[in-house]
mmCIF file of C-alpha atoms in Angstrom:
data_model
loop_
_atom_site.group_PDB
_atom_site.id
_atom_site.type_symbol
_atom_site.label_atom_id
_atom_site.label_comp_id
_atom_site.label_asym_id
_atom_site.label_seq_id
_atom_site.Cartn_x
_atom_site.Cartn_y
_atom_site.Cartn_z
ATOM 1 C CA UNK A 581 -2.192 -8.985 78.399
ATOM 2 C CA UNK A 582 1.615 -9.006 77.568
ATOM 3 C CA UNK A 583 0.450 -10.435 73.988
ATOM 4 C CA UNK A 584 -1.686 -7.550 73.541
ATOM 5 C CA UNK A 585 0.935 -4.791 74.457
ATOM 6 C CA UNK A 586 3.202 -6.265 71.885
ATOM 7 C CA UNK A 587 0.581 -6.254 69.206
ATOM 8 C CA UNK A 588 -0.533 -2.807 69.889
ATOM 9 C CA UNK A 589 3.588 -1.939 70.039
ATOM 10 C CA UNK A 590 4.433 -2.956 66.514
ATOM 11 C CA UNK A 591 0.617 -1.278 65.135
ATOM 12 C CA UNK A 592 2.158 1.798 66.667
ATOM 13 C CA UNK A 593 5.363 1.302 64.736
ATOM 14 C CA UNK A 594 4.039 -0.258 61.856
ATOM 15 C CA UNK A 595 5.029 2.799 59.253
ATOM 16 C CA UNK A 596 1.395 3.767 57.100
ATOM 17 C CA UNK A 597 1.172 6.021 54.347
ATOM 18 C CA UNK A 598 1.153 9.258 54.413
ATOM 19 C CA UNK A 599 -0.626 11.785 51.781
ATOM 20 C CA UNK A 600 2.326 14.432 51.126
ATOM 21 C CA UNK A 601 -0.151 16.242 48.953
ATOM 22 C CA UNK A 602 1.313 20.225 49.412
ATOM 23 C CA UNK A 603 4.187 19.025 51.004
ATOM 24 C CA UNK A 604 8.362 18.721 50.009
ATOM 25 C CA UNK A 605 11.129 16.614 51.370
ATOM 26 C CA UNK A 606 13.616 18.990 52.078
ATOM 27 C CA UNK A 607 17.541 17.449 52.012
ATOM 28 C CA UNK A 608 19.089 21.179 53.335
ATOM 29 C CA UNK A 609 22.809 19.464 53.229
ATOM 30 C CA UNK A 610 25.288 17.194 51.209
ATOM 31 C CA UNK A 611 25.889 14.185 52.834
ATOM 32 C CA UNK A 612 26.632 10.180 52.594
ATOM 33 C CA UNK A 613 23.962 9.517 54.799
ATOM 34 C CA UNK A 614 20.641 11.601 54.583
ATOM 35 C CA UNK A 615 18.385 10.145 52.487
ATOM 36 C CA UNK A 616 14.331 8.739 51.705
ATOM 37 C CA UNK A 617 13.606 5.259 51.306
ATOM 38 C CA UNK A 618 10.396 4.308 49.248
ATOM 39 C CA UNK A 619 8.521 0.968 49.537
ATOM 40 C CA UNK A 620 6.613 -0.744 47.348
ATOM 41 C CA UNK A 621 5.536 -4.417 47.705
ATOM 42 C CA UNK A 622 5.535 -5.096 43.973
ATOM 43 C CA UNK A 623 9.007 -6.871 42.354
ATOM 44 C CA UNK A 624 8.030 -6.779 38.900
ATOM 45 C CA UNK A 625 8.325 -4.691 36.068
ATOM 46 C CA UNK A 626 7.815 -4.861 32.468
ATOM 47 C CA UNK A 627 7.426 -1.323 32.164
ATOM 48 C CA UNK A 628 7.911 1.774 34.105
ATOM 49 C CA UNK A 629 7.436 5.580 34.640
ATOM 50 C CA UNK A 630 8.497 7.743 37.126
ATOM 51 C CA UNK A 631 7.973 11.485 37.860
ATOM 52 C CA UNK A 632 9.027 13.911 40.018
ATOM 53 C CA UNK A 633 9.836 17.380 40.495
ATOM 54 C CA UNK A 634 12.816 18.805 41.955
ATOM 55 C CA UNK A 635 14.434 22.217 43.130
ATOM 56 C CA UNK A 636 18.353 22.721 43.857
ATOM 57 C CA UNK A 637 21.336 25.429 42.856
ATOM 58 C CA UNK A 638 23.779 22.369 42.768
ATOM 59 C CA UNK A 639 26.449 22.479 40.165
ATOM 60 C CA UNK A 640 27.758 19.293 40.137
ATOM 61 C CA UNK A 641 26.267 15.641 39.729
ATOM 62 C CA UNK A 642 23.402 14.260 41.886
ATOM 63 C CA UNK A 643 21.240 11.299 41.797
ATOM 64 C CA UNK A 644 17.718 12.420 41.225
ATOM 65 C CA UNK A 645 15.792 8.798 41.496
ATOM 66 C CA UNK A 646 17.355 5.516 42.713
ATOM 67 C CA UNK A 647 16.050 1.818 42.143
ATOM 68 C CA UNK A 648 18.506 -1.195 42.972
ATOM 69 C CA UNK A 649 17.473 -4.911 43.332
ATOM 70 C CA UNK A 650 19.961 -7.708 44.848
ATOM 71 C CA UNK A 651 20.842 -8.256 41.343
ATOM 72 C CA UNK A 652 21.385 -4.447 39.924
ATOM 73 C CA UNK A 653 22.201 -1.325 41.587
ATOM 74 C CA UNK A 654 21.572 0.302 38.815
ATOM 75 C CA UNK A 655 18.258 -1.039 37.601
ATOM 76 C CA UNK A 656 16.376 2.442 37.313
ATOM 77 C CA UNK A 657 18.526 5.361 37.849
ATOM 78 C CA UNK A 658 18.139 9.122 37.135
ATOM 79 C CA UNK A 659 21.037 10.648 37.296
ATOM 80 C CA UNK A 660 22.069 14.677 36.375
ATOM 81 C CA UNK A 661 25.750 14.715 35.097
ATOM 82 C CA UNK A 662 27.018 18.529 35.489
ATOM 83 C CA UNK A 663 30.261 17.922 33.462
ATOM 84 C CA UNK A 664 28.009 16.819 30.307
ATOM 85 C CA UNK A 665 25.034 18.923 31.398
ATOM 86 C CA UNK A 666 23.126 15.859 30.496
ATOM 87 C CA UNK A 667 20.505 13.533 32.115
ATOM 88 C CA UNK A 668 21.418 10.139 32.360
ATOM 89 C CA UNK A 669 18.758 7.035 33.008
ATOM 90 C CA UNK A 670 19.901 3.893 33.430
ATOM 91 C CA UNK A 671 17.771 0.969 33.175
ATOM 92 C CA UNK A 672 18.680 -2.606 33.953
ATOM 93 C CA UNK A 673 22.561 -2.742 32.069
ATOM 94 C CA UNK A 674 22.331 -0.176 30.085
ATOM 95 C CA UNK A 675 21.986 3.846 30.095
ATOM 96 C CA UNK A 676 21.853 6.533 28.275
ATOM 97 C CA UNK A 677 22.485 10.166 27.843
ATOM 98 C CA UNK A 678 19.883 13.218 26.714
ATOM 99 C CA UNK A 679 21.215 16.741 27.099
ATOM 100 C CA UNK A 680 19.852 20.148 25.441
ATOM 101 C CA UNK A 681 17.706 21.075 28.709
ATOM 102 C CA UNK A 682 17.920 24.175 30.018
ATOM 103 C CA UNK A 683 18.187 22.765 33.848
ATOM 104 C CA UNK A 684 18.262 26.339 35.803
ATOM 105 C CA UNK A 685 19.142 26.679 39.347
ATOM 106 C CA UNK A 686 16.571 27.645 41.607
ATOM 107 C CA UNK A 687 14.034 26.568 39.585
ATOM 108 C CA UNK A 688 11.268 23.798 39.970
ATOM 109 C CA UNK A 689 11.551 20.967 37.353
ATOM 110 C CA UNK A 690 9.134 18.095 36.131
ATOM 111 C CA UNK A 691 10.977 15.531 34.726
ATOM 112 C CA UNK A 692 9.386 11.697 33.932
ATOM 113 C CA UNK A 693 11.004 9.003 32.515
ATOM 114 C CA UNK A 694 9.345 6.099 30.472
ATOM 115 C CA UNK A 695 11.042 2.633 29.699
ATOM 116 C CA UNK A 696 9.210 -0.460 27.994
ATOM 117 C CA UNK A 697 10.677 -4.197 28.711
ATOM 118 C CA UNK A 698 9.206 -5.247 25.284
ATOM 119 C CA UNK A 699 10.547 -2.383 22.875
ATOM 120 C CA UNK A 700 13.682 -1.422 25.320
ATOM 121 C CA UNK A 701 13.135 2.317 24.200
ATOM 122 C CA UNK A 702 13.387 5.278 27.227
ATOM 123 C CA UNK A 703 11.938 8.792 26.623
ATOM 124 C CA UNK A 704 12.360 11.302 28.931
ATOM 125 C CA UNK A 705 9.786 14.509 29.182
ATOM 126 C CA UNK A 706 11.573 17.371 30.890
ATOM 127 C CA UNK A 707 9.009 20.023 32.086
ATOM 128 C CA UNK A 708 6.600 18.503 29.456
ATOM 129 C CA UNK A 709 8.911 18.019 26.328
ATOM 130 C CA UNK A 710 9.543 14.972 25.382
ATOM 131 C CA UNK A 711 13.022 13.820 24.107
ATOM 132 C CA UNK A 712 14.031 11.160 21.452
ATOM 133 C CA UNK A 713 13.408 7.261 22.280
ATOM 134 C CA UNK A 714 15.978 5.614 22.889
ATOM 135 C CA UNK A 715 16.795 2.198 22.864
ATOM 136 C CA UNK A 716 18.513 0.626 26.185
ATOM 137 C CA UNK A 717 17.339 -2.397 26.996
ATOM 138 C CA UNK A 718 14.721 -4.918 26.498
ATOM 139 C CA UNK A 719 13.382 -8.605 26.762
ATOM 140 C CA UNK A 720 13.622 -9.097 30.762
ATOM 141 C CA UNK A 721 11.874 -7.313 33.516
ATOM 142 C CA UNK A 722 13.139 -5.728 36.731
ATOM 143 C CA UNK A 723 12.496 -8.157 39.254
ATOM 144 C CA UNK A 724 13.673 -8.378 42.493
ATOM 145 C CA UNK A 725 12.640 -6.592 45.960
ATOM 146 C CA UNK A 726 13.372 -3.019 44.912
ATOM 147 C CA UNK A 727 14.725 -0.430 47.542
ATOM 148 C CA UNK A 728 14.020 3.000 46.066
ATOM 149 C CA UNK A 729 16.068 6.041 47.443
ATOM 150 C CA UNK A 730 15.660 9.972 46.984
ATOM 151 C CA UNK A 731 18.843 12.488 47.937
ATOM 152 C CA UNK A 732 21.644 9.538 47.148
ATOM 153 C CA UNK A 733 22.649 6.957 44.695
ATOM 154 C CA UNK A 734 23.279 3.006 45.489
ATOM 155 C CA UNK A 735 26.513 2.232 44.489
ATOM 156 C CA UNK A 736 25.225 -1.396 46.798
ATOM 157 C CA UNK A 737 21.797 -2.810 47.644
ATOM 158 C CA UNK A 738 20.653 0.527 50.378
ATOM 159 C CA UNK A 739 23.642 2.111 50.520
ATOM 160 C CA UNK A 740 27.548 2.717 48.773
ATOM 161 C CA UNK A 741 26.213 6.579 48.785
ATOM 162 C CA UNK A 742 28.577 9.339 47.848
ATOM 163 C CA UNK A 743 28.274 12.439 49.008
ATOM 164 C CA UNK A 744 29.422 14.415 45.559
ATOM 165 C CA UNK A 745 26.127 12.929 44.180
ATOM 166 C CA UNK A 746 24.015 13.441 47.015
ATOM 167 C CA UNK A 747 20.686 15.648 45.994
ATOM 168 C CA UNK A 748 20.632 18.940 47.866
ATOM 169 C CA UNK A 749 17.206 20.996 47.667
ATOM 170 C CA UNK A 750 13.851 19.984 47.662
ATOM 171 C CA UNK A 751 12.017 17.367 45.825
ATOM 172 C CA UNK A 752 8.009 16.865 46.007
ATOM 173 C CA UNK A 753 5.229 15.006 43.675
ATOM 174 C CA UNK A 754 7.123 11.570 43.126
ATOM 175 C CA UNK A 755 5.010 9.036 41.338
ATOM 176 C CA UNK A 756 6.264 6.029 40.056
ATOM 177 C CA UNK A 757 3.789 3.482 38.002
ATOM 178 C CA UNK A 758 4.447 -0.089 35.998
ATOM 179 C CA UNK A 759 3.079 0.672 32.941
ATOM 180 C CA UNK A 760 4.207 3.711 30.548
ATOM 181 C CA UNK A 761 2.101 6.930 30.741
ATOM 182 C CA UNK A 762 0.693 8.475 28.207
ATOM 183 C CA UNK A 763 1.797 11.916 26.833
ATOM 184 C CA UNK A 764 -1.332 13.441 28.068
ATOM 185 C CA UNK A 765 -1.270 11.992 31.225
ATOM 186 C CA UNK A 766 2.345 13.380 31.116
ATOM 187 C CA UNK A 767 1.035 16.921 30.644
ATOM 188 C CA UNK A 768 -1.826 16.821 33.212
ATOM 189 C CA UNK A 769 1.181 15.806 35.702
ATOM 190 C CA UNK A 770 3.218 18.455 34.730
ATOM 191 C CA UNK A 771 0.528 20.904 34.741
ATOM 192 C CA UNK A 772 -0.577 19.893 37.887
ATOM 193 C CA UNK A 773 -4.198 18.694 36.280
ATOM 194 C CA UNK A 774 -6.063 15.467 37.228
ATOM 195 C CA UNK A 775 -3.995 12.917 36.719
ATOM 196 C CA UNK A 776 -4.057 8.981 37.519
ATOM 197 C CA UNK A 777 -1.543 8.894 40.580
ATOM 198 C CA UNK A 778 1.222 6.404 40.862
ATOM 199 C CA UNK A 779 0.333 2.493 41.136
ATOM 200 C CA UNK A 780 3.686 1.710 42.482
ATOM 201 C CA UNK A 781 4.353 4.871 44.303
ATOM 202 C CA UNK A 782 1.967 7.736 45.232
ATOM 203 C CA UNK A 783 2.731 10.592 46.559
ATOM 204 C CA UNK A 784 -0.601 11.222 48.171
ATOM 205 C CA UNK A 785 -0.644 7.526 49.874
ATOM 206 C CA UNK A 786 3.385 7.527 50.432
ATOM 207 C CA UNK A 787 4.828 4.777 52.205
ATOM 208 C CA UNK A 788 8.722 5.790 52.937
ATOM 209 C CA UNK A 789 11.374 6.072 55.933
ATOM 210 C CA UNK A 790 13.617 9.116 56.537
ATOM 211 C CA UNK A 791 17.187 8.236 57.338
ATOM 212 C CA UNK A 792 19.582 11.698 58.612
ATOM 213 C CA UNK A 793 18.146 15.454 58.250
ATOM 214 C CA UNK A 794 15.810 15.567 55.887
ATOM 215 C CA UNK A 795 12.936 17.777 56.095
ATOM 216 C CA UNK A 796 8.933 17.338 55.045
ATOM 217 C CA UNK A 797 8.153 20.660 54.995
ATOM 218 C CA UNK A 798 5.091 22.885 53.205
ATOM 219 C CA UNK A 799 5.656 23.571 49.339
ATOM 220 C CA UNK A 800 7.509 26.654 48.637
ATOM 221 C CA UNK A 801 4.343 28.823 47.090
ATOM 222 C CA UNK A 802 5.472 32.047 44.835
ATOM 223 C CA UNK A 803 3.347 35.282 46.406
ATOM 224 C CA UNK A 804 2.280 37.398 43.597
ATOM 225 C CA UNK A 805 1.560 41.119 44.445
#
């Protein structure tokens, strides 16, 4: 009987996912603390795309994705840098920088990032245009148990967070898969078409943990008259 109780204790705590399909995580304030984590069970990746699409008035820097193994804190980072008005991934050792987007406040953004292991070139597609590709890094895979984090950046495995680069708004739609997408997948995301939903992570089958206030709350829908 006692065995039982247990067992139906840590089903009930056992965290499942959750569709977040109309739905936002809302991070209302700047802090070191607040933030989502994301799991996956995969730990290796020869390729990778993430998308998401955010909405803040912040005028400074703020971390906008965050992947760090036990080996890299840094291993897939997107990162806004106010002073250069420039988005900044870094990927395994390296980064670089892509600016020219006209990143308004108050304003929902799509934004996916693409990186290949075998060619070592990033693009980045900010509300469906595409930028350059870049070379940063190639010939080894992110490996490692990842722990993926919206609203802060790792400056250590799960934590180091700063709070002048917390995220503060709302952020909804995050996908994440190991393989690059296609440009016309790419536009059927940001157009909100049919699209193939994340393999790694899926927003409408979303396994994560809030830490501190943050907020799932209803999309934000614009009433026309």
């Amino acid at each position: 009987m006692m065995f039982l109780l247990v067992l139906i204790m840590l089903t009930a705590c056992a965290a499942s996912p959750q569709d977040l399909s109309g739905k936002m995580f809302t991070f209302p304030q700047q802090t070191n603390t607040a933030h989502v984590r994301l799991t996956t069970s995969r730990q290796d990746f020869s390729a990778v795309t993430v998308c998401h699409r955010s909405f803040t008035d912040l005028k400074r820097d703020h971390a906008l994705f965050s992947l760090a193994t036990p080996s890299n804190q840094n291993e897939f980072l997107i990162f806004w840098s106010e002073t250069n008005k420039e988005i900044h991934p870094h990927i395994r050792q390296g980064k670089t920088e892509y600016g020219g987007w006209d990143y308004k406040p108050n304003t929902w953004h799509s934004i996916c990032t693409t990186w290949d292991s075998a060619s070592g070139l990033v693009q980045l597609w900010f509300d469906g245009q595409p930028s350059t590709r870049r070379f940063i890094s190639s010939g080894s895979n992110i490996t490692g148990s990842p722990v993926i984090v919206l609203g802060q950046e790792q400056d250590s495995l799960g934590g180091g967070f700063d709070i002048k680069q917390s995220f503060v708004g709302m952020m909804t739609d995050v996908h994440m898969w190991n393989y690059v997408l296609s440009s016309c997948e790419i536009h059927n995301y940001v157009d909100e078409l049919n699209f193939t939903p994340g393999n790694v992570l899926n927003w409408r089958a979303l396994d994560f943990k809030i830490t501190g206030k943050v907020l799932v709350e209803d999309q934000l829908i614009v009433c026309h008259s």
